[in-house]
Coordinates of C-alpha atoms in Angstrom, one line a residue:
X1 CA 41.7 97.4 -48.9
X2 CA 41.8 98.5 -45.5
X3 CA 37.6 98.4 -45.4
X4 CA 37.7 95.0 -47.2
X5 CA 40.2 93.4 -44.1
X6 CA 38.5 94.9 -41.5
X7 CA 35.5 93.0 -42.4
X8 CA 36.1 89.8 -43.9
X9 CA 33.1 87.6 -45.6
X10 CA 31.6 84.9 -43.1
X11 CA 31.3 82.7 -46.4
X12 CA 35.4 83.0 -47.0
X13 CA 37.4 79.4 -46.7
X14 CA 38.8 81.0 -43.5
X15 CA 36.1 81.5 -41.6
X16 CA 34.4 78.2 -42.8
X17 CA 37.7 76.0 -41.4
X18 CA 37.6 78.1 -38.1
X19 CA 34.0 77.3 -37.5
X20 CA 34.5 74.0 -39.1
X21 CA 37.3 73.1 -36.5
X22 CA 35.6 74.9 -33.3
X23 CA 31.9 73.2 -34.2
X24 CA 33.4 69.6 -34.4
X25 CA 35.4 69.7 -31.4
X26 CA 32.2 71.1 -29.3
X27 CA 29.7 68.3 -30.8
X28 CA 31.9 65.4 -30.8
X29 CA 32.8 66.7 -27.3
X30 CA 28.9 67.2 -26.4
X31 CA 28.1 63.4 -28.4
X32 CA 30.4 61.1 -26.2
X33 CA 29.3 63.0 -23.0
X34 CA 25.5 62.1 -24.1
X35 CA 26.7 58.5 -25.0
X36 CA 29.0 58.0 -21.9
X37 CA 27.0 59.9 -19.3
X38 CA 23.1 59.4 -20.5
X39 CA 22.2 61.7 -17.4
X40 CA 24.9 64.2 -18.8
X41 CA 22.5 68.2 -18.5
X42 CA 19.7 66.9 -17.8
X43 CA 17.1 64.9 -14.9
X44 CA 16.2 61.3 -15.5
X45 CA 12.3 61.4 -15.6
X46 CA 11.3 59.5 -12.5
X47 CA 7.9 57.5 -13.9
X48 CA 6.8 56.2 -17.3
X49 CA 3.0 57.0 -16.2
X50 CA 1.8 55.3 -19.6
X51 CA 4.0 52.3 -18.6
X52 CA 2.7 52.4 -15.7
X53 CA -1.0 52.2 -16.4
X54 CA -0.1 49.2 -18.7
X55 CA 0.7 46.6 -16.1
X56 CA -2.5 45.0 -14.2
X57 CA -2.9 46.4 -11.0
X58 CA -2.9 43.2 -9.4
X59 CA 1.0 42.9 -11.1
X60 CA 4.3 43.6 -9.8
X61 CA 4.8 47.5 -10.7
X62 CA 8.3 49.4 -10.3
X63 CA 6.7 51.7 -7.4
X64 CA 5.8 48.4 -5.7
X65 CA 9.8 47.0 -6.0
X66 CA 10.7 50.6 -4.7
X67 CA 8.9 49.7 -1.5
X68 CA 11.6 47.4 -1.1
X69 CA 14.4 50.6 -0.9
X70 CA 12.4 52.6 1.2
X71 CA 13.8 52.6 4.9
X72 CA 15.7 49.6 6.5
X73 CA 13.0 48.9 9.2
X74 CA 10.3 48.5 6.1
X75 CA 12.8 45.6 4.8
X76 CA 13.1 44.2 8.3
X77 CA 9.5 43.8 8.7
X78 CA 8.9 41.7 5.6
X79 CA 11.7 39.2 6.5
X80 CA 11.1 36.0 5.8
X81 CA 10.1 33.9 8.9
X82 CA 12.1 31.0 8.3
X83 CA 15.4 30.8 10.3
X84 CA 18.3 31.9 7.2
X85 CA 20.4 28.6 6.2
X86 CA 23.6 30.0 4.6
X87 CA 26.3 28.2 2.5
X88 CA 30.1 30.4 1.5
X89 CA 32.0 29.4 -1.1
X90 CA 35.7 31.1 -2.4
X91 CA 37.9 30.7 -4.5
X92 CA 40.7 32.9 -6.4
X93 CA 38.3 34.8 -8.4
X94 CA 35.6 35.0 -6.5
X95 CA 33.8 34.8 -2.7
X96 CA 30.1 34.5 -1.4
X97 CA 27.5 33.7 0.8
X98 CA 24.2 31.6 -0.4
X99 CA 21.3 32.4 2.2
X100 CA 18.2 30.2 1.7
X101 CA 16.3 33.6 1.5
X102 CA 15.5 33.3 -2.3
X103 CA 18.9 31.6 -2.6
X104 CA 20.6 35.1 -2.9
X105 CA 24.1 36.1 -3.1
X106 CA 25.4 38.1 0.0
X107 CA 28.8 39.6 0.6
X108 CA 29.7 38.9 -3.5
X109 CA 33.8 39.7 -3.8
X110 CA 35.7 39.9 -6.8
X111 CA 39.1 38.6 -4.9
X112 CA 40.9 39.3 -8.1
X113 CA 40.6 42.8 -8.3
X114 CA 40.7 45.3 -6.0
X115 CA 39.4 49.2 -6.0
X116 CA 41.8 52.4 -5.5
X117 CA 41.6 51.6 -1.5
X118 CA 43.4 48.4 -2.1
X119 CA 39.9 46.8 -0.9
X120 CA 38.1 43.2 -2.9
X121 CA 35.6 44.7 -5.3
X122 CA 32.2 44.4 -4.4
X123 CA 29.4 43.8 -6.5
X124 CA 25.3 43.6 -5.2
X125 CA 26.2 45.0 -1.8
X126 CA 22.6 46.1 -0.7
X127 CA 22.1 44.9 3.1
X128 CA 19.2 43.4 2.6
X129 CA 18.5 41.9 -0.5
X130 CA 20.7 39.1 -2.3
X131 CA 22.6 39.4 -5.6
X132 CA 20.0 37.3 -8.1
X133 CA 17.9 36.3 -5.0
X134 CA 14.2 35.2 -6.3
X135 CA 10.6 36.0 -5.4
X136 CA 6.9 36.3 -6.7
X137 CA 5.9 39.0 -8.2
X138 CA 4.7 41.7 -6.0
X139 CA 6.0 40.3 -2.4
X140 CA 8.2 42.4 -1.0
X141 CA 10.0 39.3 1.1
X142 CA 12.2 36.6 -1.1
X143 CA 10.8 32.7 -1.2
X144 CA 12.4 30.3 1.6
X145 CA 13.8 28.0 0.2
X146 CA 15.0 24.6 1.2
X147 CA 18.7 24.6 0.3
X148 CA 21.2 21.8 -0.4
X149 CA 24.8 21.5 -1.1
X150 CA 25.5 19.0 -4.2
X151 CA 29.3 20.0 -3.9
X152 CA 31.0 23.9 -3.3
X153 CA 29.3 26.5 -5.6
X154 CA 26.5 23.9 -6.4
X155 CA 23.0 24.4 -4.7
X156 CA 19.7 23.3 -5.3
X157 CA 16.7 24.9 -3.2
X158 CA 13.0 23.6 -2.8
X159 CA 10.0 26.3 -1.8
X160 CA 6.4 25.4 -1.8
X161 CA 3.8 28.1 -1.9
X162 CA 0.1 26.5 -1.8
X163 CA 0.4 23.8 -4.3
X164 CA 2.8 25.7 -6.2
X165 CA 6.4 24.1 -6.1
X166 CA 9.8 25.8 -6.8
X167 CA 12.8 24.2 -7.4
X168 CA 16.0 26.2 -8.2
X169 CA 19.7 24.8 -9.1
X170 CA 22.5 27.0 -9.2
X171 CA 25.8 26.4 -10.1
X172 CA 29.1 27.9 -10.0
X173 CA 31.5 27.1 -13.1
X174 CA 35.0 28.4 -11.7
X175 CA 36.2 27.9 -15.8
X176 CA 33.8 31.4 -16.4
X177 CA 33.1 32.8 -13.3
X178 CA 29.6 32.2 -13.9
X179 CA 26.2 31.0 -12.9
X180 CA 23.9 28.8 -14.5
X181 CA 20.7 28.9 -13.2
X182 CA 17.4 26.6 -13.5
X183 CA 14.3 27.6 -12.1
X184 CA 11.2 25.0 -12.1
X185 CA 7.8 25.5 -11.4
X186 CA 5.5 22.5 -10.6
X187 CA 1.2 23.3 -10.5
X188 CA 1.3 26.6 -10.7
X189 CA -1.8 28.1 -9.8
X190 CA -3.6 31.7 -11.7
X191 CA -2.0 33.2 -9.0
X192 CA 1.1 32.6 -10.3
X193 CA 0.6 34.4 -13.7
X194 CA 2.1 37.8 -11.5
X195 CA 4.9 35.9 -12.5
X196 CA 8.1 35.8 -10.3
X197 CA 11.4 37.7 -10.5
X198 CA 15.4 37.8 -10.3
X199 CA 16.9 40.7 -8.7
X200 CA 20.1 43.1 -9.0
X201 CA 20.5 45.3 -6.3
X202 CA 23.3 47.7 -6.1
X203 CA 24.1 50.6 -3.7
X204 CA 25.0 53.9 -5.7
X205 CA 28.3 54.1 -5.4
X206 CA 29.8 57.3 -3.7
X207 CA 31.2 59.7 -6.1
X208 CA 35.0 61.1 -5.9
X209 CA 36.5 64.2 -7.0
X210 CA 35.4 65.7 -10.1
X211 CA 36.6 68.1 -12.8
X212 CA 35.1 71.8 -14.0
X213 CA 33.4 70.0 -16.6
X214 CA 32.3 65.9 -15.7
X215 CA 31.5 63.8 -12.8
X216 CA 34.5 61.7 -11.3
X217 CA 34.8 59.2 -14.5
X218 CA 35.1 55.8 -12.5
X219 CA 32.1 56.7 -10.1
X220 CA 29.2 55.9 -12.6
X221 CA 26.8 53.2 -12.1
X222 CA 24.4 52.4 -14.6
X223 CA 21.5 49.9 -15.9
X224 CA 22.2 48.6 -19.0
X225 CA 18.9 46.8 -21.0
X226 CA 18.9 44.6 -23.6
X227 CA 16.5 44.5 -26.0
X228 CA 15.8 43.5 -29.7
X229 CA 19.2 44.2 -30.8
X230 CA 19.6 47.7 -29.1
X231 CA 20.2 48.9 -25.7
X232 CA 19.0 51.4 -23.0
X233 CA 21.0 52.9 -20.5
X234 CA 19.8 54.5 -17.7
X235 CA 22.7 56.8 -15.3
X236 CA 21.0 56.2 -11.7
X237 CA 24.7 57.6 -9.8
X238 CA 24.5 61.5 -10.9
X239 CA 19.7 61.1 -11.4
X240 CA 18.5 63.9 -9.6
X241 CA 15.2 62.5 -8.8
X242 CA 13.6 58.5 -8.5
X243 CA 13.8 56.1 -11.1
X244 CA 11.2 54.7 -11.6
X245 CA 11.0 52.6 -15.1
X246 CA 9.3 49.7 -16.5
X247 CA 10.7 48.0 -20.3
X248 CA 9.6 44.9 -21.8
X249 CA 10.7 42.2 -24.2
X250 CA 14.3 42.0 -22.4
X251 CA 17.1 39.9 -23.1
X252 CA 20.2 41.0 -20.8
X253 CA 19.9 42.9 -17.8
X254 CA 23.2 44.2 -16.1
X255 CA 23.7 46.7 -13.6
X256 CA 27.4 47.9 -14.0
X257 CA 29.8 50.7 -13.4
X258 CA 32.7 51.8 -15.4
X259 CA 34.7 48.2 -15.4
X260 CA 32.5 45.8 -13.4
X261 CA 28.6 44.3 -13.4
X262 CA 26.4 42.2 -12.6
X263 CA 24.3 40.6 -15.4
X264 CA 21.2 38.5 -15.8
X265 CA 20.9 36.8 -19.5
X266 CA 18.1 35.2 -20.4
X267 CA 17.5 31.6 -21.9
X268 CA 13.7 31.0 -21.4
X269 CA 11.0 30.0 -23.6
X270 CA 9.5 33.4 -22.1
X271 CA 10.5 36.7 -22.9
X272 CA 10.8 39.0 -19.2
X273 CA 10.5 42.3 -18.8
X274 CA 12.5 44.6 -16.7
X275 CA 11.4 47.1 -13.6
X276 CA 13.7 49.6 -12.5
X277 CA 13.9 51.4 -9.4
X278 CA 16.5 53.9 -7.7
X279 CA 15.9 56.1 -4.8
X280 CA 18.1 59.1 -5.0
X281 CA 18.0 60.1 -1.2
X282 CA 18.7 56.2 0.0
X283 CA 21.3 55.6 -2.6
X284 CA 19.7 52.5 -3.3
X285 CA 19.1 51.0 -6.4
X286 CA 17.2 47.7 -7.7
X287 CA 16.3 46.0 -11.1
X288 CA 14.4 43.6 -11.0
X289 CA 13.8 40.8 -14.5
X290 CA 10.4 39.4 -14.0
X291 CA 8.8 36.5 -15.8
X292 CA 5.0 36.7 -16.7
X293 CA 3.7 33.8 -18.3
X294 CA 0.6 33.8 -20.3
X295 CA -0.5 30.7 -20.4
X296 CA 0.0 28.2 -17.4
X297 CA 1.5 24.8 -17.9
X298 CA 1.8 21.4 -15.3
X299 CA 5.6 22.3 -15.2
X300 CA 7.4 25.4 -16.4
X301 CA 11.1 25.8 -16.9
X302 CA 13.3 28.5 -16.9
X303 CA 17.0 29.4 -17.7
X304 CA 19.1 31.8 -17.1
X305 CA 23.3 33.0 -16.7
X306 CA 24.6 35.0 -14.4
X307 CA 27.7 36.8 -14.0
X308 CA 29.1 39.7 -12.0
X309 CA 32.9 40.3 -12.2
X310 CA 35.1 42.4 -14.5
X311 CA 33.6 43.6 -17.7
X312 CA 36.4 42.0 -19.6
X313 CA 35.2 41.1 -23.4
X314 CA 37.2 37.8 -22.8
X315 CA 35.6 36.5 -19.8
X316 CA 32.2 37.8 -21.0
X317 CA 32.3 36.2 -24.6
X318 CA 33.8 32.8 -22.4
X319 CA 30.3 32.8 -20.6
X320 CA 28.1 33.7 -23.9
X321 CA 29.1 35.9 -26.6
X322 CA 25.8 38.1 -26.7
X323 CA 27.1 38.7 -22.9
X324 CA 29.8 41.0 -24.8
X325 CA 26.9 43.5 -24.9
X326 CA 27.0 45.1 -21.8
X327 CA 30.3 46.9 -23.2
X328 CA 28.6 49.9 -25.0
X329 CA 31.5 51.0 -26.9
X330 CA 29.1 53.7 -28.5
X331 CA 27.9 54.3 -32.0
X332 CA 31.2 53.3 -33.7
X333 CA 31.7 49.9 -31.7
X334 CA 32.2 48.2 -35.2
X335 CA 35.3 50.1 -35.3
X336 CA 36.4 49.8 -31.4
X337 CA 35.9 46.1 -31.2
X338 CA 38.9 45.4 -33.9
X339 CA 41.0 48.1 -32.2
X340 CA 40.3 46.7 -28.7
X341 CA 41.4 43.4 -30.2
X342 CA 44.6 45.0 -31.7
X343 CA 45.4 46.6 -28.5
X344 CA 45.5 43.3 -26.2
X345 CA 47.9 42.2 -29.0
X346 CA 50.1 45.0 -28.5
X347 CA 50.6 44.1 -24.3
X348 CA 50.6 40.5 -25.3
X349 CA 54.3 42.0 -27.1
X350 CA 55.4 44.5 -25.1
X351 CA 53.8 43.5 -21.6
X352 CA 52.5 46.9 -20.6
X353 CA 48.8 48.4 -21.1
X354 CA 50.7 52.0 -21.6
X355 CA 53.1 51.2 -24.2
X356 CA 50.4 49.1 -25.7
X357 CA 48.2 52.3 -26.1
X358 CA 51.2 54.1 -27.8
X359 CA 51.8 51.4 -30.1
X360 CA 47.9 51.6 -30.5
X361 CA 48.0 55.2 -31.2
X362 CA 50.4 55.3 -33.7
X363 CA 49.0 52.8 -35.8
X364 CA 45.8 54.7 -36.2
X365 CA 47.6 57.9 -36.8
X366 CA 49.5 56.4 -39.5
X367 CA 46.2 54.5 -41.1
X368 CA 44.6 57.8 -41.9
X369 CA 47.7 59.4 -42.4
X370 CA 46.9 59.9 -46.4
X371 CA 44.1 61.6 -45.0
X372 CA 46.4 64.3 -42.9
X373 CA 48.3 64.6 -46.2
X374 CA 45.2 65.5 -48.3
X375 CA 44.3 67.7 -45.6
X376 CA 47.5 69.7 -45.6
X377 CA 48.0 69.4 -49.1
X378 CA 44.5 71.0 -49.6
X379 CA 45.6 74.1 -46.6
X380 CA 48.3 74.8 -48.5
X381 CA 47.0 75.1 -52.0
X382 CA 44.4 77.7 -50.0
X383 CA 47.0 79.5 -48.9
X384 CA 49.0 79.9 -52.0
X385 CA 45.7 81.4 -54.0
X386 CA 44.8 83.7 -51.1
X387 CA 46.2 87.2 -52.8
X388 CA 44.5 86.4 -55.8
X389 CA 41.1 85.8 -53.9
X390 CA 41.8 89.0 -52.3
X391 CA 42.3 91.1 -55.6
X392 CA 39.2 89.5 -57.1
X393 CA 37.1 90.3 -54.0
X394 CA 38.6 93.9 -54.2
X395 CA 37.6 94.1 -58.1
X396 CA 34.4 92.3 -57.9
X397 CA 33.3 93.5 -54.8
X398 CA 30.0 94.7 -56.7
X399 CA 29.1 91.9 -58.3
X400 CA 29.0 89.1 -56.2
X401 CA 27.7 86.3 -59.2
X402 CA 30.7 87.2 -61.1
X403 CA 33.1 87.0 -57.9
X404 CA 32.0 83.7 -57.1
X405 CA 32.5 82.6 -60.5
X406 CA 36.2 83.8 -60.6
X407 CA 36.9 82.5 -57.7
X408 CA 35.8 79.1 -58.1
X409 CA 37.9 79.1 -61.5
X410 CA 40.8 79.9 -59.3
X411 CA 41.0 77.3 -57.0
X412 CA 39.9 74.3 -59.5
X413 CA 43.3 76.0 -61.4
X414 CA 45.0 75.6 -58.5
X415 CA 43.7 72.5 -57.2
X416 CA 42.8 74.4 -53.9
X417 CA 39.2 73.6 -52.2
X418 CA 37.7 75.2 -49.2
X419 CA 36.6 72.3 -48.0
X420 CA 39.5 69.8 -48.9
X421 CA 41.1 70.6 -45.3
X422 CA 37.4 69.5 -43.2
X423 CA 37.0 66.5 -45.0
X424 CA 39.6 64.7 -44.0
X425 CA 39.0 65.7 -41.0
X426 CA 35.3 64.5 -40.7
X427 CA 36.8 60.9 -42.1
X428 CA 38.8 60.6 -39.0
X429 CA 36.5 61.2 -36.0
X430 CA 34.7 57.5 -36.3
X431 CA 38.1 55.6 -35.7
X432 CA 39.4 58.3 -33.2
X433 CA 36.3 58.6 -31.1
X434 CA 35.8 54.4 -31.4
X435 CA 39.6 54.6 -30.4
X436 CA 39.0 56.9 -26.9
X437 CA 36.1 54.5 -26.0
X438 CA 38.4 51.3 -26.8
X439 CA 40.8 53.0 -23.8
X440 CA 37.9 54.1 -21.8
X441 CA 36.1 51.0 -21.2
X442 CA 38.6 48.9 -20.9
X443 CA 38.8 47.1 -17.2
X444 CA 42.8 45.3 -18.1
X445 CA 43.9 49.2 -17.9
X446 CA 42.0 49.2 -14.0
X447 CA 45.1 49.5 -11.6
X448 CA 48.0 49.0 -14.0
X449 CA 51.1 50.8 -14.3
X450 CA 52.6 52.7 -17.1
X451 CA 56.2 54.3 -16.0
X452 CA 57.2 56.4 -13.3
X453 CA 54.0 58.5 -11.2
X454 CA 51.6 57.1 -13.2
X455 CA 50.7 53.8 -11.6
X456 CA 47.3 53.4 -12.3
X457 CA 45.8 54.0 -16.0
X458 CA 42.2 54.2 -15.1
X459 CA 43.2 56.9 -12.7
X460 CA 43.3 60.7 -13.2
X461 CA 47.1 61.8 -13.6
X462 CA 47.9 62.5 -10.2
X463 CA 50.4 65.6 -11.1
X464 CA 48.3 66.7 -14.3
X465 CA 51.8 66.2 -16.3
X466 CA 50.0 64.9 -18.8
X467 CA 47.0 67.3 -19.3
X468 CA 49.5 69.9 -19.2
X469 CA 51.9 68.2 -22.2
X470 CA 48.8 68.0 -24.5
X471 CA 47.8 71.8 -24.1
X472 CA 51.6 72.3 -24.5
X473 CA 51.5 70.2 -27.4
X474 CA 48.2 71.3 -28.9
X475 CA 49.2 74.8 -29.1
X476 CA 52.7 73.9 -31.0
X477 CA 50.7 72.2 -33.0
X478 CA 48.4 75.2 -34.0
X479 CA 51.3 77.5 -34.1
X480 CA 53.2 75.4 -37.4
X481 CA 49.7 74.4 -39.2
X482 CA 48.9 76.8 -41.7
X483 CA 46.0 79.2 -41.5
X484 CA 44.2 81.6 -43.4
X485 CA 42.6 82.9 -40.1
X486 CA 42.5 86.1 -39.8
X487 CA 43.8 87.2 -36.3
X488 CA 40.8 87.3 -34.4
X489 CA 40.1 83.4 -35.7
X490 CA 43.0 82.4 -34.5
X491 CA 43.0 84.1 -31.0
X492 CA 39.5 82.1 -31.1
X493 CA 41.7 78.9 -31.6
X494 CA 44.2 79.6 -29.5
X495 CA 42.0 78.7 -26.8
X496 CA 41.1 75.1 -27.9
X497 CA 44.4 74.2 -25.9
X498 CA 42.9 75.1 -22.7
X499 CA 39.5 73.9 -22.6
X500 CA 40.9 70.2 -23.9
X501 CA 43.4 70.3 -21.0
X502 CA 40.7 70.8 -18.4
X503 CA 38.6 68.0 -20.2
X504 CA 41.2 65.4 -19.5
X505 CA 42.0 66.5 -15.9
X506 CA 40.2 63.9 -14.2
X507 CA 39.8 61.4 -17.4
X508 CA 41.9 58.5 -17.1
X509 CA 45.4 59.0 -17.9
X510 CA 45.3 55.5 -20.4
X511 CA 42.7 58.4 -22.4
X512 CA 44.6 61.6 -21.5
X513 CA 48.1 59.2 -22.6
X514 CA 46.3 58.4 -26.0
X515 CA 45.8 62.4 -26.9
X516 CA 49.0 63.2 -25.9
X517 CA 50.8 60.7 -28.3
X518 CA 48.1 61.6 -31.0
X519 CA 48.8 65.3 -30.3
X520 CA 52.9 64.5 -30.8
X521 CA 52.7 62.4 -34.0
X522 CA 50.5 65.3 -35.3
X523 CA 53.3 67.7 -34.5
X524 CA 56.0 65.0 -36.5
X525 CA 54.1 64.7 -38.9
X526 CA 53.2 68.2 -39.6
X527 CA 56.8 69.3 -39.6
X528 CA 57.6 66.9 -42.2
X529 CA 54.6 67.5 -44.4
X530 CA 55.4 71.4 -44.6
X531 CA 59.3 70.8 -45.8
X532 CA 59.7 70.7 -49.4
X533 CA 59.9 67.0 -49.2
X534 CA 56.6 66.4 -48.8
X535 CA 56.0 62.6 -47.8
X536 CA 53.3 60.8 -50.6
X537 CA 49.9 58.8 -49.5
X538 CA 49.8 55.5 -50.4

């Protein structure tokens, strides 16, 4: 017997839960840092070569738009020549300058929210080129325009090019925070089939502190593409080299961070394509959508919405509702979008984004709480046919066929089943990872309070309190669940407490809030599942 314990079969129901548990945490773990971090262990390839040698020479390429980044005394020399006509407008939401310099956006504020240095939020803020400012394809200067002022946050700009005349109209709608934009072209010449484009700039913002395992959460800028249903997002905040990328047939364009963008959607007869550049070492970045029309017409129109502010799916489905997109709530967003939903009805009752994520929590927990049941239900039954597994292992121990056989008969007996305690398990991660994206993407919990030194939920707890409760509270956990691990499993477990706990260091504490609650009802309800009344699934 002695022999027989000191070297237990990989294959046993033991060993299969401990890897079972251990494996999931890791690759779940590993799957949202790939999905919320796309640069996440590895380099972004600077160049699509075969992309590359795809567009005409004579085209606008991404290297070309780079020139653009390169040093500020490049920019300066391919200023327009026209003296710069500007227009400001503000309001309670929002606050810019129009400059007749491709009728960009300078100085862009979001006066209604402000970052963790109590300072306007910023969107676009490169020095030199304009938030959606306009020029042809392949100039590295925007068009001048000839810009008037219908009424505040209404413009309509006139550039002539050869024979080639643009008119644009933009317009502020302060219902939205939106722009609608109209761009005409009147006898447009071969030259113009380079086609012409609208620009994002952004400067890469600079990253805070960070934790032993991820980059400081909120510092993360990304491009988000739209295309044929599915998306592509590209981490140009922590790239370790260029980016340099080209991708066609484009609907939505947004550059964004964690809580805020800026977005170009499309509503042209033509499709655009996208080029997009970042230059590491200048912490610039750039995309660019450019139009590229085939065949030339007497007049050509085209439409587009813009919008930078808060990535809020209210205000976003207000302006369109396929602007919702630029929320990646990952893989299970069919899931997080009801619970996001559910969880703006829970501060709509109680007033409080904390509270409502407690509310939000519970709810879920108790939704798959048949599963927990089963779960248990299924340890337990394991547990109760262990000695008998044992003695059949001991008296079959030569004849493996005829051990397996026994010991299947055994458990069907008993109702036990190895896996009965996993597959619960595996039923739950959709809803709970859709349910830590919900909280982590969700701008209404940027700067707001829960209760005493937690006054901001998008921000790391400042005393770790929290981080510290859920290891506290993980390991309680492990200590009344039932095991059939034998001690070296569970001294393998035992550490799961501690690597969690410095995973949520620097996450929000709205996310870090959310697994300590989970982490509590688990311990409730494991308590009461193990005394002899044990509570029945629906």
């Amino acid at each position: 017997m002695q022999q027989k314990n000191n070297n237990p079969s990989f294959f046993e129901p033991k060993t299969i839960i401990a890897v079972a548990t251990v494996a999931l945490v890791y690759f779940g773990w590993q799957t949202y840092l790939g999905k919320k971090y796309p640069s996440y262990g590895k380099a972004i390839n600077a160049t699509s070569e075969k992309k590359e040698a795809q567009t005409p020479a004579a085209t606008a390429t991404p290297a070309d738009t780079a020139k653009t980044l390169e040093t500020k005394s490049e920019v300066v020399a391919g200023a327009p020549v026209n003296p710069e006509q500007t227009f400001t407008f503000s309001n309670e939401k929002v606050a810019f300058t129009l400059t007749n310099h491709g009728m960009g956006l300078k100085n862009f504020t979001v006066n209604n929210y402000q970052d963790k240095e109590k300072n306007n939020i910023k969107l676009g803020t490169s020095e030199h080129t304009g938030l959606f400012e306009m020029r042809f394809a392949g100039d590295t200067k925007p068009l001048d325009f000839a810009v008037t002022e219908q009424a505040p946050g209404h413009y309509i700009g006139t550039a002539q090019v050869g024979t080639t005349v643009v008119k644009r109209e933009l317009k502020y709608n302060p219902e939205n925070s939106s722009f609608s934009n109209t761009v005409s072209i009147s006898n447009p010449t071969e030259d113009f089939k380079k086609g012409f484009s609208l620009l994002i700039p952004e400067a890469v913002t600079v990253q805070g502190s960070s934790s032993f395992f991820l980059p400081s959460y909120e510092h993360q800028d990304f491009f988000v593409v739209h295309t044929g249903g599915k998306h592509e997002t590209v981490n140009f905040s922590n790239a370790k080299e260029n980016v340099n990328q080209t991708i066609g047939g484009t609907s939505i364009i947004s550059v964004s961070s964690q809580y805020f963008a800026a977005a170009i959607l499309d509503k042209s007869e033509i499709i655009p394509e996208v080029n997009l550049s970042a230059q590491v070492a200048e912490k610039k970045a750039l995309a660019e959508l450019v139009y590229k029309p085939v065949q030339l017409k007497s007049e050509m129109i085209f439409s587009e919405i813009f919008y930078a502010g808060p990535k809020s799916i209210d205000a976003l489905k207000a302006v369109d509702p396929e602007l919702a997109q630029i929320i990646d709530l990952g893989f299970f967003g069919f899931i997080a979008r009801p619970l996001l939903y559910v969880m703006k009805a829970f501060h709509a009752m109680v007033g409080n984004w904390g509270f409502a994520i407690i509310l939000l929590t519970l709810l879920v927990r108790l939704v798959v709480l048949p599963f927990n049941i089963m779960s248990f239900k299924s340890m337990k039954a394991m547990q109760k046919v262990q000695p008998i597994i044992q003695s059949l292992r001991e008296k079959y121990k030569d004849d493996p066929m005829r051990l397996n056989q026994e010991m299947m008969s055994v458990m069907k007996q008993n109702g036990a089943n190895p896996m009965g305690g996993c597959l619960p398990m595996l039923l739950q991660i959709p809803i709970f990872f859709a349910l830590y994206r919900v909280i982590g993407s969700s701008v209404e919990l940027y700067n707001s309070p829960f209760v005493g030194w937690i006054h901001d939920l998008s921000a790391h707890d400042p005393f770790y309190v929290l981080p510290v409760l859920m290891s506290v509270f993980m390991f309680i956990q492990q200590k009344i669940t039932p095991s059939t691990m034998d001690p070296t499993q569970a001294k393998i477990m035992l550490f799961l407490p501690v690597v969690f706990s410095l995973f949520m260091l620097q996450l929000p504490a709205g996310l870090t809030l959310y697994m300590v609650v989970s982490t509590l009802f688990g311990i409730v309800q494991q308590w009461l599942i193990m005394r002899d009344r044990t509570p029945k699934a629906a």
